[in-house]
mmCIF file of C-alpha atoms and ligand atoms in Angstrom:
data_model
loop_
_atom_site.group_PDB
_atom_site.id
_atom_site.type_symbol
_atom_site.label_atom_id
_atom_site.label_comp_id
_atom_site.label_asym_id
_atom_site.label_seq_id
_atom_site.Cartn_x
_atom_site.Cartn_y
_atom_site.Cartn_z
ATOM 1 C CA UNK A 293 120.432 100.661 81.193
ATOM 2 C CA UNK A 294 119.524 101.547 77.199
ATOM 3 C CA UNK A 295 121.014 104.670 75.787
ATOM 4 C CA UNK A 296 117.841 106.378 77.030
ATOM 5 C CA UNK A 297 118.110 105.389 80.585
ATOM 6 C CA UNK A 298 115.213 103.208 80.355
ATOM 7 C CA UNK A 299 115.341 99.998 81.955
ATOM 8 C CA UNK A 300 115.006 97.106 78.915
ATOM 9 C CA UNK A 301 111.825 95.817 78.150
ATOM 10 C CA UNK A 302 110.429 92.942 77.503
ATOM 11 C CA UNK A 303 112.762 90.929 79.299
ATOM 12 C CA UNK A 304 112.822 87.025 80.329
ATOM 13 C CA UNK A 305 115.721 85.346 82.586
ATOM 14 C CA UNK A 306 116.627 82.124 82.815
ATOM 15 C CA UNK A 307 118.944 80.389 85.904
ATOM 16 C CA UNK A 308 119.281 78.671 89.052
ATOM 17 C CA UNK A 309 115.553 76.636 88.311
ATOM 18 C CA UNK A 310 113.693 79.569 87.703
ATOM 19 C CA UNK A 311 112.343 81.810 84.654
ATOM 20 C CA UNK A 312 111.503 85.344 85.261
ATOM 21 C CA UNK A 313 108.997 86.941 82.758
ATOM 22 C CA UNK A 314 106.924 89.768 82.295
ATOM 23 C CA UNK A 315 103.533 89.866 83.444
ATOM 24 C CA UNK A 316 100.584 89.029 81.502
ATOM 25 C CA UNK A 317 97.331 89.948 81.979
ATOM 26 C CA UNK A 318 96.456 85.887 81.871
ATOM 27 C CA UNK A 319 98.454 85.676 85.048
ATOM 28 C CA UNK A 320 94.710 87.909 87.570
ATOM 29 C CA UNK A 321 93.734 84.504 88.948
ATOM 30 C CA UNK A 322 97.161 83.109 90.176
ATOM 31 C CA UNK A 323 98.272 86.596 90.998
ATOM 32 C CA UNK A 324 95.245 87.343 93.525
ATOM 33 C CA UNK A 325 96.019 83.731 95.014
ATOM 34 C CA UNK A 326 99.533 84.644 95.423
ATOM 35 C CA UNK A 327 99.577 87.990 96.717
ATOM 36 C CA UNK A 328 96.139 87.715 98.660
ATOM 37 C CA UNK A 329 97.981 86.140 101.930
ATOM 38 C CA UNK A 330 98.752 87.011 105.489
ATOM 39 C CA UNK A 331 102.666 87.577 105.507
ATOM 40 C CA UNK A 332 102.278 89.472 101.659
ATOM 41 C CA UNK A 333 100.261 91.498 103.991
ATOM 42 C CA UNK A 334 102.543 92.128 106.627
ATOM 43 C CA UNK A 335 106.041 92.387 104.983
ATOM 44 C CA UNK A 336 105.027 94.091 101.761
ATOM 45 C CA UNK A 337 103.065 97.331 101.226
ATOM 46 C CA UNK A 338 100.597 95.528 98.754
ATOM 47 C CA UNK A 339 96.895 96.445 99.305
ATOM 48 C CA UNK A 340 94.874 93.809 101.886
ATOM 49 C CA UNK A 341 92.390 91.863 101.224
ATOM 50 C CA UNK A 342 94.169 91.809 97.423
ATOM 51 C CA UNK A 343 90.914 90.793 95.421
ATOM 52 C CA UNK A 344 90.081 90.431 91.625
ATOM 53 C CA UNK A 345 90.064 94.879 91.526
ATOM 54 C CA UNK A 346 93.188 95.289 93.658
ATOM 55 C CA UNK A 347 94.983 92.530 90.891
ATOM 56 C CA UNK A 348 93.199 94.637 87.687
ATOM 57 C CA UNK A 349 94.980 97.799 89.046
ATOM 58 C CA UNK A 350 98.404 95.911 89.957
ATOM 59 C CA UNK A 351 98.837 94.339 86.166
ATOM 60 C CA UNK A 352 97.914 97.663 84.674
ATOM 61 C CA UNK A 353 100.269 99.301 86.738
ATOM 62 C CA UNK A 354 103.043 96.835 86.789
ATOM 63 C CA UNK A 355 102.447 97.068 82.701
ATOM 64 C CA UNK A 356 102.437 101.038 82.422
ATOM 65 C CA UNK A 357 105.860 101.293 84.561
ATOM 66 C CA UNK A 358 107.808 98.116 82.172
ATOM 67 C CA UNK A 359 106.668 100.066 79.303
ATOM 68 C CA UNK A 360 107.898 103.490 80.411
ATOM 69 C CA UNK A 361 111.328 101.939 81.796
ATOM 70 C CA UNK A 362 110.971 102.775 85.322
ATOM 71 C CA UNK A 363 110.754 99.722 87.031
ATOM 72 C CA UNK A 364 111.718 96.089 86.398
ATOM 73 C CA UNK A 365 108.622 93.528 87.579
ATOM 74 C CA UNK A 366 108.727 90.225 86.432
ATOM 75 C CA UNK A 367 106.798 87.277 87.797
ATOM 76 C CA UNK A 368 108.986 84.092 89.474
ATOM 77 C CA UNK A 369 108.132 80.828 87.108
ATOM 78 C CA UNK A 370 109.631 77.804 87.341
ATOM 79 C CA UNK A 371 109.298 77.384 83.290
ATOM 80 C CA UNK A 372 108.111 79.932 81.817
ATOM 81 C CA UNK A 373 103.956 79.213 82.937
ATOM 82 C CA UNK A 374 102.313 79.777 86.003
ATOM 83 C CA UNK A 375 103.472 82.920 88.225
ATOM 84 C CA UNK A 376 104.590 81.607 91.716
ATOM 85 C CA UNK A 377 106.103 85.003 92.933
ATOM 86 C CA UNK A 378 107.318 88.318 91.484
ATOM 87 C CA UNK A 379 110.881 89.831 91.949
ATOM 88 C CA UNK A 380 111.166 93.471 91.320
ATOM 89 C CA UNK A 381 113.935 96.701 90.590
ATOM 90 C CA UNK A 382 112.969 99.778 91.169
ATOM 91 C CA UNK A 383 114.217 103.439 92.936
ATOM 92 C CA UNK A 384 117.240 103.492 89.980
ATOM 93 C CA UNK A 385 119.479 105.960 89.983
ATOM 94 C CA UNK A 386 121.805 105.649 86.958
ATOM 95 C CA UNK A 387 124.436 108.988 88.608
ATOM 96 C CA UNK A 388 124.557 106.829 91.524
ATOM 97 C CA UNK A 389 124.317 103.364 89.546
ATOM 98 C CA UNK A 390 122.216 102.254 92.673
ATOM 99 C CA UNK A 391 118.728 100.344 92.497
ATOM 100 C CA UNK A 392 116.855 98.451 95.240
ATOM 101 C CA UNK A 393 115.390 95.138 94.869
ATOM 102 C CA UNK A 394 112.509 93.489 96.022
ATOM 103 C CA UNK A 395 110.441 90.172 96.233
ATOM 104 C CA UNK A 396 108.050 87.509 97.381
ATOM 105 C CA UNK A 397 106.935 84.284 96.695
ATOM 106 C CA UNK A 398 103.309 82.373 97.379
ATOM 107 C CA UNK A 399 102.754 80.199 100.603
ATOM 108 C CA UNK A 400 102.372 77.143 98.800
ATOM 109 C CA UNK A 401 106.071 77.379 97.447
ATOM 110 C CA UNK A 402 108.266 78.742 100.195
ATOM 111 C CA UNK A 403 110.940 77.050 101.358
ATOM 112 C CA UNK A 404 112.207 75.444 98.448
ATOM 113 C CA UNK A 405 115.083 78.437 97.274
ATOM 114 C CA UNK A 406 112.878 80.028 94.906
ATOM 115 C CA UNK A 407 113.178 83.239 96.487
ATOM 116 C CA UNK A 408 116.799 82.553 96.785
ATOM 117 C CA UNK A 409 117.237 82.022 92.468
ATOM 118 C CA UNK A 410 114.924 85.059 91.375
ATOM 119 C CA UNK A 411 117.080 87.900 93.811
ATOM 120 C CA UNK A 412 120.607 85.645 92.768
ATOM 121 C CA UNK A 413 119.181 85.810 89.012
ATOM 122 C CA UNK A 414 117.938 89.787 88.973
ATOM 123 C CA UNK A 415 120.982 90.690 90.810
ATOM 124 C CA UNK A 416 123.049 89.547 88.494
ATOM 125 C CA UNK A 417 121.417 91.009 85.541
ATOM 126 C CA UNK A 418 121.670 93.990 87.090
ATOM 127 C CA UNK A 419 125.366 94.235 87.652
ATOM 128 C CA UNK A 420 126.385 92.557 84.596
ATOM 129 C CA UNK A 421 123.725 93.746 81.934
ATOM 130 C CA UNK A 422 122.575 97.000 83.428
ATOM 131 C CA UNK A 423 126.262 98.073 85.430
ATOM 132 C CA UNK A 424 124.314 99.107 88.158
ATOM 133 C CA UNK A 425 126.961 98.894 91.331
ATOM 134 C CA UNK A 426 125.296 99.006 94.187
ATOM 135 C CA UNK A 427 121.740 97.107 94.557
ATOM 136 C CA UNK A 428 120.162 97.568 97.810
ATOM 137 C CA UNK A 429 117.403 95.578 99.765
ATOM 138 C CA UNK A 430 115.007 96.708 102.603
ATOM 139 C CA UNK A 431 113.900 95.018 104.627
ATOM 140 C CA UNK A 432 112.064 94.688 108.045
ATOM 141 C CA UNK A 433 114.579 92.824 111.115
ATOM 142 C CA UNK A 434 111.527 90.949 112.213
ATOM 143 C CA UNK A 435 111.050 89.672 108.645
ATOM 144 C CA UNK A 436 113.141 86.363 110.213
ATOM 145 C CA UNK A 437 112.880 84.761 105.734
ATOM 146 C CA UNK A 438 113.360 87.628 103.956
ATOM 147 C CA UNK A 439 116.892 88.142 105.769
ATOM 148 C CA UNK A 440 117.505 84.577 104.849
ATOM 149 C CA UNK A 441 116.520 85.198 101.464
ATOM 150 C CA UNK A 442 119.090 88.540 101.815
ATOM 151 C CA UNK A 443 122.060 86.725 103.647
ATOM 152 C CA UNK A 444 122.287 83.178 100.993
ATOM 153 C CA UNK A 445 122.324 85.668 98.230
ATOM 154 C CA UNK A 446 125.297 87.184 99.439
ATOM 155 C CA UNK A 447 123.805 90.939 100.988
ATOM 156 C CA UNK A 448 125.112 92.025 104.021
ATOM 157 C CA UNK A 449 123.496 94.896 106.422
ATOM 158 C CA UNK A 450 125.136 98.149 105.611
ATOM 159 C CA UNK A 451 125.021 99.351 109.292
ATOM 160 C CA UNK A 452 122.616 102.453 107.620
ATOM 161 C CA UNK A 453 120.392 104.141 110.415
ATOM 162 C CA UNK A 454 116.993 102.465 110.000
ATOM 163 C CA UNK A 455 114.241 103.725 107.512
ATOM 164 C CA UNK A 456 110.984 104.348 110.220
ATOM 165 C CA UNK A 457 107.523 104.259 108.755
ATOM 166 C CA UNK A 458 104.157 103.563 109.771
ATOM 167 C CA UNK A 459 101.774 100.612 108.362
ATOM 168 C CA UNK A 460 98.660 98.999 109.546
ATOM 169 C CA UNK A 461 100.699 97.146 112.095
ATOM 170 C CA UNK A 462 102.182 99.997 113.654
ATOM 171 C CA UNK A 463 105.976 101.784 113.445
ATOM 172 C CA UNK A 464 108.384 99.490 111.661
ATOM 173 C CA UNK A 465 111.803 99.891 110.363
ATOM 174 C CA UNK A 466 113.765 98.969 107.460
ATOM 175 C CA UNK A 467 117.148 98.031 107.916
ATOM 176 C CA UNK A 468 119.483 98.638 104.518
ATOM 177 C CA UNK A 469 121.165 95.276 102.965
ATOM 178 C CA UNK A 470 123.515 95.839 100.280
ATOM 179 C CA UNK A 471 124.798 92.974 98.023
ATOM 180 C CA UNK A 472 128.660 92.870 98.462
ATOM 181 C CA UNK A 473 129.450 89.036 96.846
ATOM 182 C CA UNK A 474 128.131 88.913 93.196
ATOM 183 C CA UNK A 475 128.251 84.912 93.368
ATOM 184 C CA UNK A 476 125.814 84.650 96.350
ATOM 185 C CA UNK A 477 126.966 84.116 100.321
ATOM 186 C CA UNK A 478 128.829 80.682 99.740
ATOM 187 C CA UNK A 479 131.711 82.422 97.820
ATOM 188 C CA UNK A 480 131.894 85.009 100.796
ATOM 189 C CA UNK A 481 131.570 82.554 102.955
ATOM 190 C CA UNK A 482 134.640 80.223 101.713
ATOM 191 C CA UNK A 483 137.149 83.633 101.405
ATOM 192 C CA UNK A 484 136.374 84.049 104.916
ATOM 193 C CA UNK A 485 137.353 80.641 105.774
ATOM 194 C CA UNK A 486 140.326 80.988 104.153
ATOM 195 C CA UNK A 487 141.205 84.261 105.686
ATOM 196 C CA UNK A 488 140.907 82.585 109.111
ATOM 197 C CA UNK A 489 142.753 79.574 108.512
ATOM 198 C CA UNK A 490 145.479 81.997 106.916
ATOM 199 C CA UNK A 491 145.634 84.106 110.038
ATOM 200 C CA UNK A 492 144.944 81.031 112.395
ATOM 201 C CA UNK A 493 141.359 82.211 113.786
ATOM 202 C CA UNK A 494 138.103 80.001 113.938
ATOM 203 C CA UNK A 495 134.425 81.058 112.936
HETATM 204 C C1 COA B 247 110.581 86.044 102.143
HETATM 205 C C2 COA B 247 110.097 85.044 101.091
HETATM 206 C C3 COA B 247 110.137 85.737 99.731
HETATM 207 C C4 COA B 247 111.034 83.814 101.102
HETATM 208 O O1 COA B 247 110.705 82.996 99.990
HETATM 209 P P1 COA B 247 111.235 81.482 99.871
HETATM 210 O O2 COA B 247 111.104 81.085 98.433
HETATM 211 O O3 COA B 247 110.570 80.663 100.895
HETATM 212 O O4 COA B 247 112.774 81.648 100.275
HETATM 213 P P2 COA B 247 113.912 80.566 100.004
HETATM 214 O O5 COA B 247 113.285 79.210 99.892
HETATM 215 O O6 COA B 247 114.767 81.055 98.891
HETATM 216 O O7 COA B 247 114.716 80.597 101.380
HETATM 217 C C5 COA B 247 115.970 81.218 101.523
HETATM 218 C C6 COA B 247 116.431 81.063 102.932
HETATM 219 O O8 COA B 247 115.438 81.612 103.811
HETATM 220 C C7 COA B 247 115.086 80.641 104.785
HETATM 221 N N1 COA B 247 113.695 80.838 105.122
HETATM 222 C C8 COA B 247 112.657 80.894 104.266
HETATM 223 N N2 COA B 247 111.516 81.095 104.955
HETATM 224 C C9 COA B 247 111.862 81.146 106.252
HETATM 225 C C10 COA B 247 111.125 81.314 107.446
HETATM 226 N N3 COA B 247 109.782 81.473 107.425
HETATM 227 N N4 COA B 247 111.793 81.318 108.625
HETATM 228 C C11 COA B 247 113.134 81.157 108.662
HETATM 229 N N5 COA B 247 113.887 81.003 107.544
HETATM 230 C C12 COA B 247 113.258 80.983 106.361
HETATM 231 C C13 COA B 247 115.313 79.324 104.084
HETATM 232 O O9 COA B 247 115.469 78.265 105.008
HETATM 233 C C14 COA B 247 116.588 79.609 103.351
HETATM 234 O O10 COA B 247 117.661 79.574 104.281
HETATM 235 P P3 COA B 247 118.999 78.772 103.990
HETATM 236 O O11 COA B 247 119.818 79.658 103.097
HETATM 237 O O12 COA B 247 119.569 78.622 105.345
HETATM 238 O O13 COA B 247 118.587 77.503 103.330
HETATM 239 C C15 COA B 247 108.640 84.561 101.382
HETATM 240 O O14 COA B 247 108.583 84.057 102.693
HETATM 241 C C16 COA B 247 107.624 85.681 101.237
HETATM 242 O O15 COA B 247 107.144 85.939 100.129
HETATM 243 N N6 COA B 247 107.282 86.375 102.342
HETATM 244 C C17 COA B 247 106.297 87.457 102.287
HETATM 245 C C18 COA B 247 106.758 88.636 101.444
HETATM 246 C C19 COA B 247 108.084 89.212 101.948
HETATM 247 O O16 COA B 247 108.369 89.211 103.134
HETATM 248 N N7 COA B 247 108.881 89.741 101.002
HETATM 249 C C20 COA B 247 110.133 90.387 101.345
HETATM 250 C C21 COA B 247 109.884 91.787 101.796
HETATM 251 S S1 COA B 247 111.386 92.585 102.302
#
C-alpha cells in the first residue's frame, strides 16, 4: 500500500508467461468477447448478456476505482496486447492486511495455466510489494476450475462457514480459500512429502 493507503496505480506485472496491465479503453471489443460467455455468467457476478453498454460501464468503472486506489483490475496479456482475462484485488483491509482476489479468463484460452500465472503473479505482488498477509479467494464448490486454479496456486480452504447468496441460478455458496504457500502448491506439496517420508507415512 502507498503512504495514503491507496493501492498503486498504474501498475504492469510481468512473470510466469503473462503481463498484467491496466485497462484501456481500446481493450471494449475483446473485453465484450471475453466476458460475454456462459460460465463468466455463472461463476462471476458480471452482468448477462455483457454487450457493447454493459463493457462502456465496466471500463469506466474499472478506471474510476484504479484511479481512486480501491481496487486493483488489470487485464491477463500474454505480452503486453490483447486482453485474454482480467485478475482482480479488491475488499482491502490494510488493519487486517487482508484482500481477496479474483479472476477469469476467455473460453478460447482456458486450459493452458493462464489463470494459474495471473493469481501466482498478483499474489505475489501483494505479499511482497503491498505486505498484505492474508489474501483470500471465494469461490463456489461446484466451480470444479476455479478450485484448480485455487489449489496449483498454493490456497487451501480455510474450513470458514460458507458465504450463502442468491443469483439468477438460485442459492449458492462461497467457500473461503486462503493462500498459505507463497511459491504456489508444488512447494507445499514437496514439504509434505518430506514430512511423510520423515515420519514413515504415505500420501
Ligand atoms: C476458472 C478459470 C479462470 C480457469 O482458467 P484457466 O486459464 O483455464 O485455468 P488454468 O489453465 O490456470 O488451470 C489451472 C488448473 O485448473 C484446471 N482446470 C481448468 N479448467 C478446468 C475445468 N473446466 N475442469 C477441471 N479442471 C480445470 C487445470 O487443468 C489446471 O489443473 P492442474 O493444476 O491440475 O493442471 C476459467 O475457467 C474461467 O474464467 N471460468 C469462468 C470465470 C470463473 O469461474 N472465475 C472464478 C470465479 S471464483
Amino acid at each position: 500500500m502507498t503512504t495514503a493507503g491507496r493501492l498503486p496505480y498504474p501498475i504492469a506485472l510481468t512473470g510466469d508467461g503473462v503481463t498484467l496491465r491496466e485497462w484501456r479503453d481500446e481493450d471494449l471489443d475483446d473485453l465484450v468477447e471475453l466476458l460475454d460467455e456462459p460460465d463468466i455468467a455463472r461463476w462471476t457476478p458480471m452482468p448477462s448478456p455483457f454487450d457493447l453498454e454493459a463493457g462502456v460501464a465496466y471500463l469506466k468503472r474499472a478506471r474510476q476505482s484504479r484511479a481512486s486506489g480501491q481496487r486493483i483490475q488489470l487485464a491477463i496479456t500474454l505480452d503486453g496486447g490483447r486482453p485474454i482475462g482480467e485478475v482482480l484485488l479488491f475488499g482491502v483491509d490494510a488493519g487486517l492486511r487482508e484482500a481477496e482476489l479474483g479472476y477469469l479468463v476467455g473460453a478460447a484460452h482456458r486450459r493452458r495455466g493462464h489463470a494459474s500465472a495471473a493469481l501466482s503473479l498478483l499474489s505475489g505482488y501483494a505479499r511482497g510489494s503491498l505486505g498484505l498477509s492474508r489474501l483470500l479467494l471465494r469461490i463456489d464448490p461446484a466451480n470444479t476450475a476455479s478450485c484448480a486454479v485455487a489449489r496449483r496456486c498454493g490456497y487451501r480452504l480455510t474450513g470458514e462457514p460458507p458465504i450463502l447468496q442468491e443469483g439468477p441460478y438460485g442459492p449458492s455458496s462461497l467457500d473461503t480459500w486462503e493462500l498459505v504457500s507463497a511459491g504456489g502448491g508444488a512447494r507445499l506439496e514437496r514439504l509434505r512429502n518430506v514430512a511423510a517420508r520423515r515420519y514413515g507415512r504415505r500420501g
